[in-house]
Short mmCIF file of C-alpha atoms in Angstrom, two decimals:
data_model
loop_
_atom_site.label_atom_id
_atom_site.label_comp_id
_atom_site.label_asym_id
_atom_site.label_seq_id
_atom_site.Cartn_x
_atom_site.Cartn_y
_atom_site.Cartn_z
CA MET A 472 -29.27 31.84 -2.81
CA SER A 473 -29.71 29.75 -6.33
CA ILE A 474 -26.93 31.93 -7.67
CA LEU A 475 -24.52 30.38 -5.36
CA ALA A 476 -25.54 26.81 -6.03
CA TRP A 477 -25.28 27.80 -9.93
CA LEU A 478 -21.88 28.44 -8.82
CA ALA A 479 -21.45 24.87 -8.31
CA ALA A 480 -21.95 23.87 -11.99
CA LEU A 481 -18.68 25.93 -12.50
CA ALA A 482 -16.09 23.25 -11.58
CA PRO A 483 -17.66 20.56 -13.99
CA ALA A 484 -17.77 23.24 -16.62
CA SER A 485 -14.01 24.04 -16.84
CA LEU A 486 -13.14 20.43 -16.93
CA LEU A 487 -15.78 20.04 -19.34
CA LEU A 488 -14.04 22.89 -21.56
CA VAL A 489 -10.41 21.50 -21.12
CA GLY A 490 -11.67 18.12 -22.31
CA LEU A 491 -13.51 19.48 -25.70
CA LEU A 492 -10.04 21.57 -26.53
CA PRO A 493 -8.79 20.78 -30.12
CA GLY A 494 -5.08 19.84 -30.41
CA ALA A 495 -4.62 18.61 -27.08
CA ASN A 496 -1.94 16.13 -28.47
CA ALA A 497 0.17 18.87 -30.31
CA ARG A 498 0.45 20.64 -26.85
CA PRO A 499 0.19 18.43 -24.02
CA GLY A 500 2.18 20.22 -21.48
CA ARG A 501 -0.52 22.84 -22.15
CA THR A 502 -3.60 20.79 -22.22
CA ALA A 503 -1.97 19.20 -18.78
CA GLY A 504 -1.73 22.76 -17.10
CA LEU A 505 -5.04 24.19 -18.06
CA ALA A 506 -6.67 20.64 -16.88
CA PHE A 507 -4.97 21.01 -13.42
CA GLY A 508 -6.00 24.65 -13.11
CA ALA A 509 -9.60 23.79 -14.04
CA GLY A 510 -9.53 21.23 -11.48
CA LEU A 511 -8.03 23.91 -8.97
CA VAL A 512 -11.06 26.12 -9.75
CA GLY A 513 -13.22 23.08 -9.27
CA LEU A 514 -11.89 22.56 -5.74
CA ALA A 515 -12.08 26.09 -4.66
CA VAL A 516 -15.91 26.04 -5.75
CA ALA A 517 -16.65 23.06 -3.81
CA LEU A 518 -15.05 24.34 -0.67
CA ILE A 519 -16.87 27.65 -0.78
CA VAL A 520 -20.31 26.01 -1.45
CA ALA A 521 -19.55 23.25 1.22
CA THR A 522 -18.87 26.35 3.73
CA SER A 523 -22.28 28.00 2.59
CA VAL A 524 -23.97 24.89 3.14
CA ALA A 525 -22.31 24.23 6.52
CA ILE A 526 -23.22 28.04 7.55
CA GLY A 527 -26.72 28.31 6.02
CA GLY A 528 -28.16 24.94 5.00
CA PRO A 529 -29.13 23.20 1.70
CA LEU A 530 -28.53 24.96 -1.79
CA VAL A 531 -31.26 24.02 -4.24
CA THR A 532 -31.69 25.66 -7.92
CA PRO A 533 -34.75 25.68 -10.02
CA THR A 534 -35.33 22.80 -12.39
CA LEU A 535 -34.76 23.65 -16.13
CA GLY A 536 -36.55 20.99 -17.71
CA PHE A 537 -39.57 18.98 -17.80
CA ALA A 538 -41.31 16.83 -15.29
CA GLY A 539 -38.71 17.79 -12.38
CA GLY A 540 -36.09 16.40 -14.92
CA GLY A 541 -33.48 18.60 -16.55
CA ILE A 542 -30.61 21.08 -15.24
CA GLY A 543 -30.88 21.68 -11.61
CA LEU A 544 -28.65 21.37 -8.59
CA TYR A 545 -29.02 20.08 -5.12
CA LEU A 546 -26.65 20.81 -2.90
CA ASP A 547 -26.54 19.32 0.81
CA ALA A 548 -24.30 18.04 3.18
CA VAL A 549 -24.53 14.61 1.53
CA SER A 550 -23.62 16.23 -1.84
CA VAL A 551 -21.18 19.07 -0.93
CA THR A 552 -19.10 16.14 1.03
CA MET A 553 -18.98 13.92 -2.50
CA PHE A 554 -18.56 17.11 -4.28
CA ALA A 555 -15.32 18.19 -2.15
CA LEU A 556 -14.10 14.45 -2.28
CA VAL A 557 -14.09 14.22 -5.80
CA SER A 558 -12.85 17.53 -6.64
CA PHE A 559 -9.42 17.07 -4.03
CA VAL A 560 -8.99 13.67 -5.82
CA GLY A 561 -9.40 15.04 -9.35
CA VAL A 562 -7.04 17.74 -8.49
CA ALA A 563 -4.55 15.11 -7.00
CA VAL A 564 -4.38 12.64 -10.07
CA LEU A 565 -4.74 15.48 -12.60
CA ARG A 566 -1.45 16.83 -11.06
CA TYR A 567 0.04 13.61 -11.15
CA SER A 568 -1.06 13.07 -14.56
CA ARG A 569 1.01 15.63 -15.81
CA ASN A 570 4.38 14.06 -15.36
CA TYR A 571 3.14 10.06 -15.45
CA LEU A 572 2.56 9.98 -19.40
CA ASP A 573 4.94 12.89 -20.28
CA GLY A 574 6.38 11.85 -23.88
CA ASP A 575 3.54 9.30 -24.56
CA THR A 576 2.00 10.38 -28.21
CA ASN A 577 -1.68 10.64 -26.52
CA HIS A 578 -0.75 12.17 -23.06
CA GLY A 579 -2.94 15.13 -24.66
CA ALA A 580 -5.69 13.12 -25.41
CA PHE A 581 -5.33 10.88 -21.78
CA ILE A 582 -5.69 14.41 -20.02
CA GLN A 583 -8.74 15.58 -21.85
CA ARG A 584 -10.49 12.01 -21.02
CA LEU A 585 -9.53 12.15 -17.41
CA SER A 586 -10.90 15.95 -17.14
CA LEU A 587 -14.33 14.79 -18.76
CA THR A 588 -14.64 11.67 -16.62
CA ILE A 589 -13.95 14.00 -13.40
CA ALA A 590 -16.43 16.43 -14.75
CA ALA A 591 -19.06 13.68 -15.10
CA VAL A 592 -18.60 12.34 -11.61
CA GLN A 593 -18.91 16.06 -10.24
CA MET A 594 -22.04 16.45 -12.08
CA LEU A 595 -23.56 13.28 -10.76
CA VAL A 596 -22.99 14.12 -7.13
CA ILE A 597 -24.53 17.50 -7.29
CA SER A 598 -27.48 16.68 -9.65
CA GLY A 599 -30.83 17.74 -8.34
CA ASN A 600 -32.65 15.21 -10.06
CA LEU A 601 -33.18 11.80 -11.33
CA ALA A 602 -32.77 12.74 -15.13
CA LEU A 603 -29.69 14.66 -14.72
CA LEU A 604 -27.96 11.71 -12.07
CA ILE A 605 -28.67 9.37 -14.88
CA ALA A 606 -27.16 11.15 -17.63
CA ALA A 607 -24.05 11.90 -15.31
CA TRP A 608 -24.13 8.27 -14.28
CA ILE A 609 -23.81 6.82 -18.38
CA ALA A 610 -21.63 9.74 -18.97
CA THR A 611 -19.39 8.67 -16.19
CA SER A 612 -19.45 4.88 -17.49
CA PHE A 613 -18.31 5.91 -21.21
CA CYS A 614 -16.08 8.35 -20.11
CA LEU A 615 -14.11 5.81 -17.86
CA ASN A 616 -14.43 3.33 -21.00
CA GLY A 617 -12.38 5.49 -22.80
CA LEU A 618 -9.80 5.73 -20.22
CA LEU A 619 -9.75 2.04 -19.70
CA LEU A 620 -9.30 1.78 -23.86
CA PHE A 621 -6.48 4.13 -23.46
CA TYR A 622 -3.82 1.08 -24.36
CA ALA A 623 -6.60 -0.67 -26.58
CA GLU A 624 -3.65 -2.99 -28.44
CA ARG A 625 -4.11 -4.71 -25.18
CA ARG A 626 -6.20 -7.72 -25.00
CA ALA A 627 -6.60 -7.67 -21.16
CA ALA A 628 -7.61 -4.04 -21.62
CA VAL A 629 -10.30 -4.69 -24.19
CA LEU A 630 -11.69 -7.33 -22.20
CA ALA A 631 -11.95 -5.71 -18.73
CA ALA A 632 -13.46 -2.67 -20.90
CA ARG A 633 -16.00 -5.01 -22.35
CA LYS A 634 -16.89 -6.31 -18.95
CA LYS A 635 -17.15 -3.06 -17.49
CA PHE A 636 -19.45 -2.20 -20.72
CA VAL A 637 -21.81 -4.95 -19.91
CA VAL A 638 -22.14 -4.60 -16.29
CA SER A 639 -22.62 -0.78 -16.76
CA ARG A 640 -25.57 -1.26 -18.98
CA LEU A 641 -27.22 -3.55 -16.68
CA GLY A 642 -26.77 -0.89 -13.95
CA ASP A 643 -27.94 1.84 -15.99
CA ALA A 644 -31.30 -0.17 -17.12
CA CYS A 645 -31.76 -0.59 -13.27
CA LEU A 646 -31.51 2.82 -12.51
CA ILE A 647 -33.83 3.81 -15.34
CA GLY A 648 -36.25 1.42 -14.06
CA ALA A 649 -36.37 2.93 -10.59
CA ALA A 650 -36.51 6.46 -11.60
CA CYS A 651 -39.56 5.26 -13.86
CA CYS A 652 -41.23 3.80 -10.85
CA LEU A 653 -40.64 6.64 -8.65
CA TYR A 654 -41.95 8.97 -11.41
CA GLN A 655 -45.37 7.01 -11.08
CA VAL A 656 -45.19 7.12 -7.21
CA PHE A 657 -44.63 10.83 -6.89
CA GLY A 658 -45.04 12.49 -10.44
CA SER A 659 -41.85 14.08 -10.32
CA LEU A 660 -38.18 13.36 -10.68
CA ASP A 661 -36.85 16.34 -8.94
CA TYR A 662 -35.38 15.33 -5.55
CA GLU A 663 -37.08 17.96 -3.24
CA THR A 664 -40.66 16.30 -4.25
CA ILE A 665 -39.34 12.63 -3.79
CA PHE A 666 -37.94 13.31 -0.64
CA ALA A 667 -40.76 15.45 0.74
CA GLY A 668 -43.17 12.65 -0.63
CA ALA A 669 -41.12 9.77 1.06
CA ALA A 670 -41.28 11.55 4.43
CA LYS A 671 -45.23 11.66 4.04
CA LEU A 672 -45.37 7.77 3.67
CA GLN A 673 -43.96 7.71 7.33
CA GLY A 674 -42.70 4.05 6.84
CA ALA A 675 -45.50 2.79 4.74
CA SER A 676 -44.44 1.36 1.34
CA ASP A 677 -46.13 -0.07 -1.65
CA GLY A 678 -45.20 -2.40 -4.44
CA LEU A 679 -43.69 -0.06 -7.08
CA LEU A 680 -41.73 2.05 -4.16
CA THR A 681 -40.13 -1.38 -3.32
CA LEU A 682 -39.74 -2.33 -6.98
CA ALA A 683 -37.96 1.15 -7.40
CA ALA A 684 -35.71 0.47 -3.94
CA LEU A 685 -34.55 -3.23 -5.23
CA LEU A 686 -33.62 -1.32 -8.66
CA ILE A 687 -31.83 1.23 -7.06
CA ALA A 688 -30.30 -1.53 -4.84
CA ALA A 689 -29.28 -3.56 -8.10
CA ALA A 690 -27.66 -0.63 -9.68
CA ALA A 691 -25.37 0.40 -6.53
CA LEU A 692 -24.24 -3.21 -6.39
CA LEU A 693 -23.24 -3.37 -10.10
CA LYS A 694 -21.69 0.06 -10.02
CA SER A 695 -19.81 -0.78 -7.06
CA ALA A 696 -18.09 -4.12 -8.62
CA GLN A 697 -19.71 -6.40 -5.69
CA PHE A 698 -19.81 -10.21 -6.18
CA PRO A 699 -20.05 -12.07 -8.64
CA LEU A 700 -19.86 -9.07 -11.17
CA HIS A 701 -16.49 -7.79 -9.60
CA GLY A 702 -14.27 -9.21 -12.17
CA TRP A 703 -14.00 -5.97 -14.27
CA ILE A 704 -11.95 -3.91 -11.87
CA LEU A 705 -9.71 -6.64 -11.31
CA GLU A 706 -8.48 -5.98 -14.78
CA VAL A 707 -8.31 -2.23 -15.33
CA MET A 708 -4.69 -2.55 -14.21
CA GLU A 709 -3.76 -2.25 -17.57
CA THR A 710 -4.84 1.32 -17.79
CA PRO A 711 -2.39 4.07 -16.42
CA THR A 712 -2.20 4.31 -12.63
CA PRO A 713 -3.72 7.62 -12.65
CA VAL A 714 -6.97 6.05 -14.05
CA SER A 715 -6.72 3.04 -11.23
CA ALA A 716 -6.25 6.05 -8.67
CA LEU A 717 -9.40 7.95 -9.90
CA LEU A 718 -11.53 4.56 -10.18
CA HIS A 719 -11.14 3.25 -6.91
CA ALA A 720 -11.23 6.59 -5.23
CA GLY A 721 -13.55 8.30 -6.90
CA ILE A 722 -16.10 6.43 -9.46
CA ILE A 723 -16.57 3.22 -7.59
CA ASN A 724 -18.10 5.07 -4.78
CA ALA A 725 -21.13 6.11 -7.15
CA GLY A 726 -23.16 3.14 -6.07
CA GLY A 727 -22.80 3.99 -2.39
CA PHE A 728 -23.53 7.79 -3.25
CA LEU A 729 -26.77 6.46 -5.14
CA VAL A 730 -27.90 4.83 -1.79
CA LEU A 731 -27.14 7.89 0.28
CA ARG A 732 -28.73 10.09 -2.03
CA LEU A 733 -31.98 8.12 -2.10
CA ALA A 734 -31.75 7.03 1.41
CA ASP A 735 -35.16 8.31 2.28
CA ILE A 736 -36.62 5.93 -0.31
CA MET A 737 -34.36 2.91 0.49
CA SER A 738 -35.28 3.27 4.44
CA LEU A 739 -39.23 2.54 3.38
CA SER A 740 -37.98 -0.89 1.80
CA ALA A 741 -36.74 -3.60 3.95
CA PRO A 742 -35.94 -6.23 1.34
CA ALA A 743 -33.88 -3.71 -0.97
CA LEU A 744 -31.81 -2.96 2.63
CA SER A 745 -31.72 -6.84 3.18
CA VAL A 746 -30.18 -7.23 -0.32
CA LEU A 747 -27.71 -4.58 0.10
CA ALA A 748 -26.80 -6.16 3.53
CA ALA A 749 -26.72 -9.72 2.37
CA VAL A 750 -24.42 -8.87 -0.88
CA GLY A 751 -22.18 -6.57 0.78
CA ALA A 752 -21.40 -8.81 3.59
CA VAL A 753 -20.58 -11.68 1.21
CA THR A 754 -18.49 -9.62 -0.98
CA ALA A 755 -16.65 -8.22 1.94
CA LEU A 756 -15.59 -11.59 3.03
CA PHE A 757 -14.65 -12.61 -0.42
CA GLY A 758 -12.21 -9.73 -1.09
CA SER A 759 -10.68 -9.67 2.18
CA LEU A 760 -10.06 -13.64 1.76
CA VAL A 761 -8.57 -13.35 -1.63
CA MET A 762 -6.50 -10.11 -0.93
CA LEU A 763 -4.56 -12.28 1.74
CA THR A 764 -3.25 -14.20 -1.17
CA GLN A 765 -2.32 -11.61 -3.77
CA THR A 766 1.16 -11.16 -4.94
CA SER A 767 0.66 -8.34 -7.45
CA VAL A 768 0.21 -4.80 -5.15
CA LYS A 769 -2.53 -3.36 -7.53
CA VAL A 770 -4.51 -6.44 -7.81
CA SER A 771 -4.25 -6.63 -3.75
CA LEU A 772 -5.61 -3.24 -3.77
CA ALA A 773 -8.43 -4.06 -6.10
CA TYR A 774 -9.45 -6.77 -4.03
CA SER A 775 -9.27 -4.67 -1.13
CA THR A 776 -11.64 -1.73 -2.82
CA ILE A 777 -14.22 -4.62 -3.18
CA ALA A 778 -14.15 -5.63 -0.15
CA GLN A 779 -14.52 -1.88 1.43
CA MET A 780 -17.28 -1.02 -1.07
CA GLY A 781 -18.88 -4.34 0.49
CA PHE A 782 -18.38 -3.08 3.87
CA MET A 783 -19.82 0.33 2.76
CA LEU A 784 -23.02 -1.19 1.40
CA LEU A 785 -23.35 -3.73 4.67
CA GLN A 786 -23.60 -0.30 6.30
CA CYS A 787 -25.99 1.05 4.09
CA GLY A 788 -28.19 -2.13 4.36
CA LEU A 789 -27.94 -2.02 7.94
CA GLY A 790 -29.55 1.67 7.95
CA ALA A 791 -25.88 3.24 9.23
CA TYR A 792 -26.15 6.08 6.55
CA ALA A 793 -23.54 8.37 7.98
CA ALA A 794 -21.11 5.68 8.94
CA ALA A 795 -21.32 4.69 5.12
CA LEU A 796 -20.33 8.03 4.12
CA LEU A 797 -17.84 8.65 6.51
CA HIS A 798 -16.36 5.46 5.01
CA ILE A 799 -16.47 6.57 1.52
CA VAL A 800 -14.43 9.44 2.45
CA ALA A 801 -11.62 7.66 4.29
CA HIS A 802 -11.29 4.84 1.83
CA SER A 803 -11.29 7.24 -1.03
CA LEU A 804 -8.40 9.13 0.62
CA TYR A 805 -6.51 6.17 1.40
CA LYS A 806 -7.08 4.31 -1.73
CA ALA A 807 -6.10 7.35 -3.84
CA HIS A 808 -2.60 7.62 -1.97
CA ALA A 809 -2.06 3.88 -2.41
CA PHE A 810 -2.30 3.68 -5.86
CA LEU A 811 -0.41 6.65 -6.71
CA SER A 812 2.39 5.81 -4.27
CA SER A 813 1.96 2.35 -5.60
CA GLY A 814 5.51 2.10 -7.42
CA SER A 815 7.23 2.74 -3.83
CA VAL A 816 5.22 0.53 -1.73
CA ILE A 817 8.09 -2.47 -1.80
CA ASP A 818 10.37 0.24 -0.33
CA VAL A 819 8.21 1.31 2.42
CA LEU A 820 7.75 -2.45 3.23
CA ARG A 821 11.16 -3.24 3.23
CA ALA A 822 12.06 -0.03 5.39
CA SER A 823 9.44 -0.78 7.99
CA TRP A 824 9.56 -4.79 8.00
CA SER A 825 11.21 -6.37 11.14
CA PRO A 826 11.42 -9.51 12.03
CA SER A 827 9.32 -11.27 14.83
CA ARG A 828 11.99 -13.45 17.43
CA ASN A 829 9.20 -15.76 18.31
CA GLY A 830 7.39 -15.79 14.83
CA SER A 831 3.61 -15.90 14.77
CA PRO A 832 1.96 -15.92 18.36
CA HIS A 833 1.10 -18.51 20.03
CA PRO A 834 -2.47 -19.75 19.11
CA ALA A 835 -3.90 -19.73 22.43
CA ARG A 836 -2.66 -16.08 23.13
CA PHE A 837 -4.18 -15.03 19.85
CA LEU A 838 -7.56 -16.43 20.73
CA VAL A 839 -6.91 -14.38 24.31
CA ALA A 840 -6.21 -11.30 22.32
CA LEU A 841 -9.21 -11.86 19.79
CA VAL A 842 -11.63 -12.33 22.40
CA GLY A 843 -10.01 -9.32 24.22
CA THR A 844 -10.42 -7.00 21.10
CA LEU A 845 -13.77 -8.14 20.78
CA GLY A 846 -14.91 -7.22 24.15
CA LEU A 847 -13.29 -3.70 24.06
CA ALA A 848 -15.11 -3.06 20.90
CA PHE A 849 -18.33 -4.33 22.72
CA ALA A 850 -17.57 -1.92 25.91
CA ILE A 851 -16.70 1.25 23.61
CA SER A 852 -19.73 0.85 21.54
CA TRP A 853 -22.00 0.47 24.54
CA ALA A 854 -20.42 3.78 26.14
CA PHE A 855 -21.47 5.83 22.98
CA GLY A 856 -24.79 3.91 22.42
CA ALA A 857 -23.68 2.37 19.31
CA THR A 858 -24.34 -1.43 20.36
CA LEU A 859 -25.24 -4.27 18.01
CA ALA A 860 -28.99 -3.67 18.58
CA ALA A 861 -28.85 -0.23 18.64
CA LYS A 862 -26.62 0.77 15.86
CA PRO A 863 -25.77 -2.61 14.06
CA GLY A 864 -23.79 -0.91 11.07
CA VAL A 865 -21.56 1.23 13.14
CA PHE A 866 -21.02 -1.61 15.60
CA VAL A 867 -20.19 -4.54 12.92
CA LEU A 868 -17.58 -1.90 10.97
CA GLY A 869 -16.08 -0.71 14.64
CA SER A 870 -15.68 -4.78 15.62
CA VAL A 871 -13.79 -5.77 12.48
CA LEU A 872 -11.62 -2.59 12.80
CA MET A 873 -10.81 -3.76 16.35
CA MET A 874 -10.02 -7.22 15.50
CA GLY A 875 -7.47 -5.81 13.07
CA LEU A 876 -5.49 -4.67 16.14
CA THR A 877 -5.35 -8.65 17.43
CA LEU A 878 -2.17 -9.42 16.40
CA LEU A 879 -0.89 -6.18 17.79
CA VAL A 880 -2.30 -7.32 21.51
CA ALA A 881 -1.26 -10.92 20.77
CA ASN A 882 2.33 -9.93 20.19
CA ALA A 883 2.52 -7.96 23.49
CA ILE A 884 0.82 -10.89 25.56
CA ASP A 885 3.43 -13.67 23.59
CA ALA A 886 6.34 -15.12 24.84
CA ARG A 887 7.77 -12.95 28.06
CA PRO A 888 5.10 -9.94 28.50
CA ASN A 889 5.72 -7.11 30.54
CA THR A 890 3.55 -4.51 31.98
CA TYR A 891 4.69 -1.65 29.80
CA VAL A 892 4.19 -3.22 26.24
CA VAL A 893 1.08 -4.74 27.31
CA GLY A 894 -0.53 -1.63 28.49
CA ARG A 895 1.05 0.32 25.48
CA ALA A 896 -0.66 -2.28 23.04
CA VAL A 897 -4.06 -2.33 24.80
CA GLY A 898 -4.07 1.23 25.35
CA SER A 899 -3.49 1.62 21.62
CA ALA A 900 -6.46 -0.48 21.00
CA ILE A 901 -8.72 1.46 23.13
CA ALA A 902 -7.67 4.83 21.67
CA VAL A 903 -8.16 3.46 18.13
CA GLY A 904 -11.76 1.91 19.15
CA VAL A 905 -12.64 5.58 20.89
CA LEU A 906 -11.92 7.44 17.96
CA TYR A 907 -13.85 4.91 15.74
CA PHE A 908 -16.86 5.50 17.68
CA ALA A 909 -16.29 9.16 18.23
CA LEU A 910 -16.05 9.79 14.46
CA GLN A 911 -19.30 7.89 13.60
CA ALA A 912 -21.15 10.07 16.18
CA GLY A 913 -19.56 13.00 14.94
CA SER A 914 -20.78 11.93 11.23
CA GLU A 915 -24.27 11.42 12.52
CA HIS A 916 -24.28 14.68 14.04
CA LEU A 917 -22.95 16.57 10.79
CA PHE A 918 -25.22 14.72 8.29
CA ALA A 919 -28.47 14.61 10.55
CA GLY A 920 -30.58 16.69 8.25
CA ALA A 921 -29.59 15.12 5.25
CA LEU A 922 -29.93 11.09 5.82
CA PRO A 923 -32.07 9.09 7.88
CA SER A 924 -30.79 8.60 11.28
CA THR A 925 -29.73 5.04 12.23
CA GLN A 926 -32.42 2.69 13.09
CA PRO A 927 -32.06 -0.07 15.76
CA LEU A 928 -32.48 -3.89 13.86
CA SER A 929 -36.12 -4.62 13.01
CA GLU A 930 -35.59 -7.70 10.71
CA PRO A 931 -34.27 -11.11 12.05
CA ALA A 932 -32.57 -11.33 8.71
CA ASP A 933 -30.46 -8.11 9.46
CA MET A 934 -29.38 -9.47 12.75
CA ALA A 935 -28.41 -12.72 11.25
CA ILE A 936 -26.46 -10.92 8.60
CA ALA A 937 -24.55 -8.57 10.97
CA VAL A 938 -23.70 -11.68 13.30
CA PHE A 939 -22.60 -13.50 10.46
CA ALA A 940 -20.33 -10.52 9.55
CA ILE A 941 -18.66 -10.21 12.98
CA ALA A 942 -18.28 -14.19 13.19
CA ALA A 943 -16.69 -14.46 9.32
CA PHE A 944 -14.44 -11.72 10.10
CA ALA A 945 -13.37 -13.29 13.53
CA GLY A 946 -12.20 -16.29 11.44
CA VAL A 947 -10.54 -14.33 8.81
CA THR A 948 -8.61 -12.74 11.60
CA TRP A 949 -7.50 -16.23 13.01
CA LEU A 950 -6.71 -17.47 9.27
CA GLN A 951 -4.38 -14.62 8.83
CA SER A 952 -2.62 -15.34 12.06
CA GLN A 953 -2.38 -19.04 11.17
CA MET A 954 -1.68 -18.76 7.42
CA ALA A 955 2.00 -20.29 7.91
CA ALA A 956 1.17 -23.32 9.60
CA ILE A 957 -1.80 -23.63 7.49
CA GLY A 958 0.23 -23.33 4.56
CA ALA A 959 2.57 -26.21 5.42
CA THR A 960 -0.46 -28.68 5.09
CA SER A 961 -1.88 -29.84 1.83
CA TRP A 962 -5.27 -28.60 1.96
CA GLY A 963 -3.77 -25.37 2.93
CA ARG A 964 -1.92 -24.94 -0.08
CA ALA A 965 -5.12 -26.02 -2.20
CA LEU A 966 -7.10 -23.38 -0.51
CA HIS A 967 -4.11 -20.84 -0.97
CA VAL A 968 -4.20 -21.62 -4.64
CA HIS A 969 -8.18 -21.56 -5.04
CA LEU A 970 -8.29 -18.01 -3.14
CA SER A 971 -5.28 -16.93 -4.97
CA HIS A 972 -7.44 -17.19 -8.25
CA GLY A 973 -10.65 -15.48 -6.82
CA LEU A 974 -12.34 -18.92 -6.66
CA TYR A 975 -12.50 -18.78 -10.40
CA VAL A 976 -15.30 -16.67 -10.73
CA ASN A 977 -13.50 -13.91 -12.98
CA THR A 978 -12.11 -17.11 -15.13
CA ILE A 979 -15.69 -17.83 -15.70
CA ALA A 980 -16.71 -14.54 -16.64
CA ASN A 981 -13.66 -14.14 -19.11
CA ARG A 982 -14.82 -17.58 -20.84
CA LEU A 983 -18.41 -16.29 -21.27
CA ALA A 984 -17.62 -12.75 -21.98
CA LEU A 985 -14.79 -14.23 -25.29
CA ARG A 986 -17.56 -16.91 -25.94
CA PHE A 987 -20.31 -14.09 -26.75
CA TRP A 988 -17.90 -11.43 -27.71
CA PRO A 989 -14.80 -12.28 -29.10
CA LEU A 990 -11.45 -10.33 -29.13
CA ARG A 991 -9.98 -9.26 -32.56
CA ALA A 992 -6.63 -10.51 -33.17
CA ASN A 993 -4.92 -7.15 -33.36
CA ALA A 994 -6.89 -4.48 -31.56
CA PRO A 995 -5.81 -0.96 -32.78
CA ARG A 996 -4.50 1.77 -30.91
CA LEU A 997 -7.21 4.22 -29.59
CA SER A 998 -6.15 7.67 -30.78
#
């Protein structure tokens, strides 16, 4: 079956050829058409390989290299899911880009850089060893840097690219260090050898393995724009919209994929998982709070991405790997659509908005609705065997999702409630909860052979992080419902100003960046 596995290499190879064709700017229409065709080929290949893996199990090729590192592919349920996702998003972005920059003198060069970036991400997710993964990881970063500097005369674009460059190099160093540690432990960089060796450890770990897991966690956090090194992702709005869509729906997931790909190693290190959970929880809370105060659609979406990546890494830290992969898929599809349709979001909001006759729900009724939705989350999770103690990662995100329905329930029981309206609101909340936990159960079954099973909490610190996340987002839900009243107070206005500026974390980062790497007065346009 290695022949079929090698077929997967056709996807990045096709886009690579388009990216290296000469004379792209002379005939941008042809370049865009070829790139879209190559993207369709990659998507077809991804679907064929995914079907084969679903029917016959993982596909693995021999490694053409040394010490388990080189050219080799490893295709299991995790990698083919990400392969199909990246290929689908890539096709959508390439199709959108055919018209988006039509008439720009660098339209063809932009399509080529986009093709090279998608090819690098595809190779990253289907790689069969750490050496190839690191090469694709670094290539993805440099290709993205070229896209970020498409309008290199914009000082904000240059600043964002420089901050991204520094953060990426730190992540590269962490990943290379982790690979060195794993090679010392297992004597190979090949996934099959590493996974087989990790299975023999049976929960035991040593110093080198713990160090490797911590470095993997650090690389994932840096790649996923986690607090406090998240600022670069807020400033990539200077790039064309297709780049934002590809970044937020594809490239940003590389950190999560790294953790999932090496989940067998991560599950052996409680400290590394605790780091992921703690930083993820803080970042999710920070991104969610700041997002509420933003007036720019794209900046609000950027903070949403920061928060969602925090949630995803929190799930990984709590051992809910299958839930994290499902989260990546759902978030990618949503975020790609959100960015590509961001130009019409105002019209959509105007068409869907309707005034509330009574304004915000009464605080007491809102509290009743909040407690009620949390109660539903507890009840439904118990029915599915996904309680806080048994499956904390699944339960935390489910609770946050159910709390998002609080306003719906609160409006139903506010003022003059009637049985039909209340029943419909509560029924909708129950349906959402059942669907969420059913999808989580399905994802666990689907990825059972490729990811470690969800384990009950064993560390007090992890339980504290899970409880903190639930309590914090209950507070955020309450704050969101009372924003009008809070905004009328002096401290509320001050809080809004501080949050709208992201607590000035990115401002401090910009000052440091400009101090140590000043911008030139007139940056040349990249051609």
